[in-house]
mmCIF file of C-alpha atoms in Angstrom:
data_model
loop_
_atom_site.group_PDB
_atom_site.id
_atom_site.type_symbol
_atom_site.label_atom_id
_atom_site.label_comp_id
_atom_site.label_asym_id
_atom_site.label_seq_id
_atom_site.Cartn_x
_atom_site.Cartn_y
_atom_site.Cartn_z
ATOM 1 C CA UNK A 1 0.039 0.063 -0.044
ATOM 2 C CA UNK A 2 3.058 2.466 0.781
ATOM 3 C CA UNK A 3 4.219 1.673 -2.249
ATOM 4 C CA UNK A 4 1.342 2.537 -4.307
ATOM 5 C CA UNK A 5 0.566 5.786 -2.504
ATOM 6 C CA UNK A 6 4.445 6.856 -3.217
ATOM 7 C CA UNK A 7 4.262 5.807 -6.758
ATOM 8 C CA UNK A 8 0.949 8.138 -7.027
ATOM 9 C CA UNK A 9 2.902 11.013 -5.411
ATOM 10 C CA UNK A 10 5.851 10.825 -7.755
ATOM 11 C CA UNK A 11 3.486 10.581 -10.862
ATOM 12 C CA UNK A 12 1.303 13.330 -9.736
ATOM 13 C CA UNK A 13 4.597 15.676 -9.062
ATOM 14 C CA UNK A 14 5.974 15.000 -12.539
ATOM 15 C CA UNK A 15 2.471 15.433 -14.212
ATOM 16 C CA UNK A 16 1.788 18.875 -12.525
ATOM 17 C CA UNK A 17 5.355 20.001 -12.977
ATOM 18 C CA UNK A 18 5.479 19.207 -16.513
ATOM 19 C CA UNK A 19 2.262 21.146 -17.270
ATOM 20 C CA UNK A 20 2.612 24.561 -18.925
ATOM 21 C CA UNK A 21 -0.327 26.870 -18.626
ATOM 22 C CA UNK A 22 -1.212 29.510 -21.270
ATOM 23 C CA UNK A 23 1.078 32.532 -21.557
ATOM 24 C CA UNK A 24 -0.120 35.474 -19.451
ATOM 25 C CA UNK A 25 -0.612 38.903 -21.091
ATOM 26 C CA UNK A 26 2.348 41.472 -22.014
ATOM 27 C CA UNK A 27 3.502 43.548 -19.084
ATOM 28 C CA UNK A 28 3.865 47.341 -19.395
ATOM 29 C CA UNK A 29 7.058 48.755 -21.059
ATOM 30 C CA UNK A 30 10.077 49.398 -19.142
ATOM 31 C CA UNK A 31 13.371 47.918 -18.175
ATOM 32 C CA UNK A 32 13.285 44.390 -16.498
ATOM 33 C CA UNK A 33 14.108 44.389 -12.806
ATOM 34 C CA UNK A 34 16.760 41.983 -11.083
ATOM 35 C CA UNK A 35 15.158 38.527 -10.500
ATOM 36 C CA UNK A 36 12.285 38.854 -8.132
ATOM 37 C CA UNK A 37 12.351 42.692 -8.464
ATOM 38 C CA UNK A 38 9.929 44.563 -10.496
ATOM 39 C CA UNK A 39 11.331 46.471 -13.606
ATOM 40 C CA UNK A 40 11.344 50.434 -13.646
ATOM 41 C CA UNK A 41 9.221 52.079 -15.907
ATOM 42 C CA UNK A 42 8.786 55.930 -16.762
ATOM 43 C CA UNK A 43 7.055 58.004 -19.183
ATOM 44 C CA UNK A 44 8.380 61.193 -20.533
ATOM 45 C CA UNK A 45 6.517 64.317 -21.961
ATOM 46 C CA UNK A 46 7.605 67.710 -23.530
ATOM 47 C CA UNK A 47 6.310 70.862 -23.945
ATOM 48 C CA UNK A 48 8.126 73.566 -25.925
ATOM 49 C CA UNK A 49 7.696 77.291 -26.219
ATOM 50 C CA UNK A 50 6.129 77.882 -22.827
ATOM 51 C CA UNK A 51 6.087 81.267 -21.271
ATOM 52 C CA UNK A 52 6.110 82.249 -17.471
ATOM 53 C CA UNK A 53 4.603 85.794 -17.722
ATOM 54 C CA UNK A 54 2.236 88.035 -15.849
ATOM 55 C CA UNK A 55 -0.524 86.893 -18.051
ATOM 56 C CA UNK A 56 -0.656 83.513 -16.786
ATOM 57 C CA UNK A 57 0.435 84.656 -13.158
ATOM 58 C CA UNK A 58 3.909 83.209 -13.842
ATOM 59 C CA UNK A 59 2.601 79.761 -13.992
ATOM 60 C CA UNK A 60 2.549 76.948 -16.646
ATOM 61 C CA UNK A 61 -0.239 74.152 -16.279
ATOM 62 C CA UNK A 62 1.055 71.154 -18.037
ATOM 63 C CA UNK A 63 -2.077 68.434 -18.669
ATOM 64 C CA UNK A 64 -0.711 64.748 -18.765
ATOM 65 C CA UNK A 65 -4.113 63.849 -20.384
ATOM 66 C CA UNK A 66 -2.593 65.483 -23.745
ATOM 67 C CA UNK A 67 -0.252 62.550 -23.852
ATOM 68 C CA UNK A 68 -3.190 59.955 -23.010
ATOM 69 C CA UNK A 69 -1.080 59.238 -19.695
ATOM 70 C CA UNK A 70 -2.191 58.933 -16.091
ATOM 71 C CA UNK A 71 0.117 58.648 -13.535
ATOM 72 C CA UNK A 72 -0.352 56.122 -10.406
ATOM 73 C CA UNK A 73 -0.950 57.634 -6.867
ATOM 74 C CA UNK A 74 2.414 56.286 -5.988
ATOM 75 C CA UNK A 75 4.272 57.690 -8.953
ATOM 76 C CA UNK A 76 6.601 60.779 -8.732
ATOM 77 C CA UNK A 77 6.967 63.645 -11.450
ATOM 78 C CA UNK A 78 10.423 64.994 -11.938
ATOM 79 C CA UNK A 79 10.610 68.233 -13.961
ATOM 80 C CA UNK A 80 13.238 69.374 -15.916
ATOM 81 C CA UNK A 81 13.985 72.807 -18.197
ATOM 82 C CA UNK A 82 16.012 73.097 -20.972
ATOM 83 C CA UNK A 83 18.501 75.449 -19.700
ATOM 84 C CA UNK A 84 20.921 75.538 -22.511
ATOM 85 C CA UNK A 85 22.597 73.774 -25.696
ATOM 86 C CA UNK A 86 26.341 73.427 -25.652
ATOM 87 C CA UNK A 87 27.490 75.162 -28.777
ATOM 88 C CA UNK A 88 30.494 72.731 -29.297
ATOM 89 C CA UNK A 89 28.756 69.410 -28.727
ATOM 90 C CA UNK A 90 25.141 70.347 -29.109
ATOM 91 C CA UNK A 91 24.740 68.479 -25.801
ATOM 92 C CA UNK A 92 21.215 69.644 -24.388
ATOM 93 C CA UNK A 93 21.660 70.721 -20.617
ATOM 94 C CA UNK A 94 18.782 70.260 -18.634
ATOM 95 C CA UNK A 95 18.039 71.637 -14.777
ATOM 96 C CA UNK A 96 15.836 69.684 -12.866
ATOM 97 C CA UNK A 97 13.410 71.650 -10.766
ATOM 98 C CA UNK A 98 13.682 73.245 -8.026
ATOM 99 C CA UNK A 99 16.092 75.728 -9.291
ATOM 100 C CA UNK A 100 17.227 78.846 -6.987
ATOM 101 C CA UNK A 101 19.123 81.583 -8.528
ATOM 102 C CA UNK A 102 20.676 84.636 -6.956
ATOM 103 C CA UNK A 103 20.446 87.336 -9.176
ATOM 104 C CA UNK A 104 20.986 90.971 -9.242
ATOM 105 C CA UNK A 105 17.358 91.799 -8.326
ATOM 106 C CA UNK A 106 17.505 89.309 -5.289
ATOM 107 C CA UNK A 107 16.453 85.418 -5.176
ATOM 108 C CA UNK A 108 14.487 83.773 -7.696
ATOM 109 C CA UNK A 109 13.002 80.332 -7.947
ATOM 110 C CA UNK A 110 11.517 78.123 -10.489
ATOM 111 C CA UNK A 111 9.422 75.368 -8.868
ATOM 112 C CA UNK A 112 6.908 72.924 -9.284
ATOM 113 C CA UNK A 113 3.953 70.861 -7.805
ATOM 114 C CA UNK A 114 2.208 67.927 -9.500
ATOM 115 C CA UNK A 115 -1.026 65.339 -8.975
ATOM 116 C CA UNK A 116 -1.149 62.024 -10.974
ATOM 117 C CA UNK A 117 -3.012 64.314 -13.895
ATOM 118 C CA UNK A 118 -0.952 67.309 -14.279
ATOM 119 C CA UNK A 119 1.975 69.591 -13.057
ATOM 120 C CA UNK A 120 2.239 73.163 -12.498
ATOM 121 C CA UNK A 121 5.554 75.060 -13.111
ATOM 122 C CA UNK A 122 5.704 78.506 -11.304
ATOM 123 C CA UNK A 123 8.129 80.994 -10.566
ATOM 124 C CA UNK A 124 8.806 82.636 -6.932
ATOM 125 C CA UNK A 125 10.774 85.597 -6.138
ATOM 126 C CA UNK A 126 11.644 87.969 -3.035
ATOM 127 C CA UNK A 127 11.177 90.896 -5.782
ATOM 128 C CA UNK A 128 8.648 91.680 -8.348
ATOM 129 C CA UNK A 129 8.577 89.395 -11.152
ATOM 130 C CA UNK A 130 7.469 92.120 -13.571
ATOM 131 C CA UNK A 131 10.955 93.470 -13.668
ATOM 132 C CA UNK A 132 12.388 89.911 -15.508
ATOM 133 C CA UNK A 133 13.149 89.910 -18.873
ATOM 134 C CA UNK A 134 12.334 87.549 -21.763
ATOM 135 C CA UNK A 135 15.575 85.356 -20.987
ATOM 136 C CA UNK A 136 14.135 84.594 -17.657
ATOM 137 C CA UNK A 137 10.556 84.157 -18.507
ATOM 138 C CA UNK A 138 9.962 83.216 -22.229
ATOM 139 C CA UNK A 139 10.188 80.089 -24.314
ATOM 140 C CA UNK A 140 10.852 77.196 -22.062
ATOM 141 C CA UNK A 141 11.211 73.601 -23.063
ATOM 142 C CA UNK A 142 9.883 71.352 -20.258
ATOM 143 C CA UNK A 143 10.111 67.736 -19.833
ATOM 144 C CA UNK A 144 8.276 65.885 -17.177
ATOM 145 C CA UNK A 145 9.292 62.295 -16.373
ATOM 146 C CA UNK A 146 7.128 60.226 -14.295
ATOM 147 C CA UNK A 147 8.697 57.312 -12.587
ATOM 148 C CA UNK A 148 7.820 55.039 -9.726
ATOM 149 C CA UNK A 149 8.273 56.419 -6.323
ATOM 150 C CA UNK A 150 10.614 53.366 -5.565
ATOM 151 C CA UNK A 151 13.148 54.762 -8.189
ATOM 152 C CA UNK A 152 13.570 58.040 -6.013
ATOM 153 C CA UNK A 153 13.325 56.276 -2.639
ATOM 154 C CA UNK A 154 16.402 56.807 -0.405
ATOM 155 C CA UNK A 155 17.826 59.557 -2.168
ATOM 156 C CA UNK A 156 18.328 62.720 -0.083
ATOM 157 C CA UNK A 157 16.260 64.786 -2.584
ATOM 158 C CA UNK A 158 14.976 64.141 -6.276
ATOM 159 C CA UNK A 159 17.427 66.646 -7.646
ATOM 160 C CA UNK A 160 20.064 63.973 -7.248
ATOM 161 C CA UNK A 161 18.709 62.361 -10.625
ATOM 162 C CA UNK A 162 19.831 63.696 -13.505
ATOM 163 C CA UNK A 163 17.758 63.664 -16.892
ATOM 164 C CA UNK A 164 20.866 61.719 -18.325
ATOM 165 C CA UNK A 165 20.478 59.101 -15.684
ATOM 166 C CA UNK A 166 16.633 58.598 -16.181
ATOM 167 C CA UNK A 167 17.446 58.323 -20.059
ATOM 168 C CA UNK A 168 20.029 55.495 -19.491
ATOM 169 C CA UNK A 169 18.268 53.576 -16.507
ATOM 170 C CA UNK A 170 14.619 54.110 -17.707
ATOM 171 C CA UNK A 171 15.343 53.707 -21.496
ATOM 172 C CA UNK A 172 13.578 56.950 -22.244
ATOM 173 C CA UNK A 173 12.724 57.615 -25.741
ATOM 174 C CA UNK A 174 14.861 60.323 -27.433
ATOM 175 C CA UNK A 175 12.866 63.573 -27.701
ATOM 176 C CA UNK A 176 13.595 65.926 -30.398
ATOM 177 C CA UNK A 177 13.748 69.585 -30.158
ATOM 178 C CA UNK A 178 12.334 72.181 -32.493
ATOM 179 C CA UNK A 179 14.912 74.272 -34.398
ATOM 180 C CA UNK A 180 13.827 77.558 -32.689
ATOM 181 C CA UNK A 181 16.819 79.381 -30.655
ATOM 182 C CA UNK A 182 16.727 79.263 -27.296
ATOM 183 C CA UNK A 183 16.971 82.616 -25.068
ATOM 184 C CA UNK A 184 20.183 83.243 -23.488
ATOM 185 C CA UNK A 185 19.469 82.090 -20.011
ATOM 186 C CA UNK A 186 21.356 83.389 -16.887
#
């Protein structure tokens, strides 16, 4: 009797371990994680020619819905301004918000807040923003990268994540810029 029971268990084990079920649905795009770890995914959006002026109260509202994208409640938005393009190499120089500048007029800050549906870029200063010139307010190119909160966990500040690091680690697509010239930034 014991022999029959042991034989039945062995046959059952081989039968069930040899069966393959149907292939599951394709997962979301992104990089594979280490074995047993989720992969990292990110989504990048770009807006060009945006102005921070008195007519919009020095704010730019960016709706993620323009890209048919909605972040998860746990996602984090990282916002970058195209600050300059290197004349020799053509490399784009991106600065992550929050940016604080000490200018002749006082302290100027570019900052943002976000929800899972949008981001709002805004300026703040300890002086009247109306005295700023176009180089500080006009023709901004903005990239918003939405990443899982795990990607930035453990960093002292989100500003420790350069745009180049995001491109490499998350395999972000290369976005093209229009041919319009950039203002001379500070």
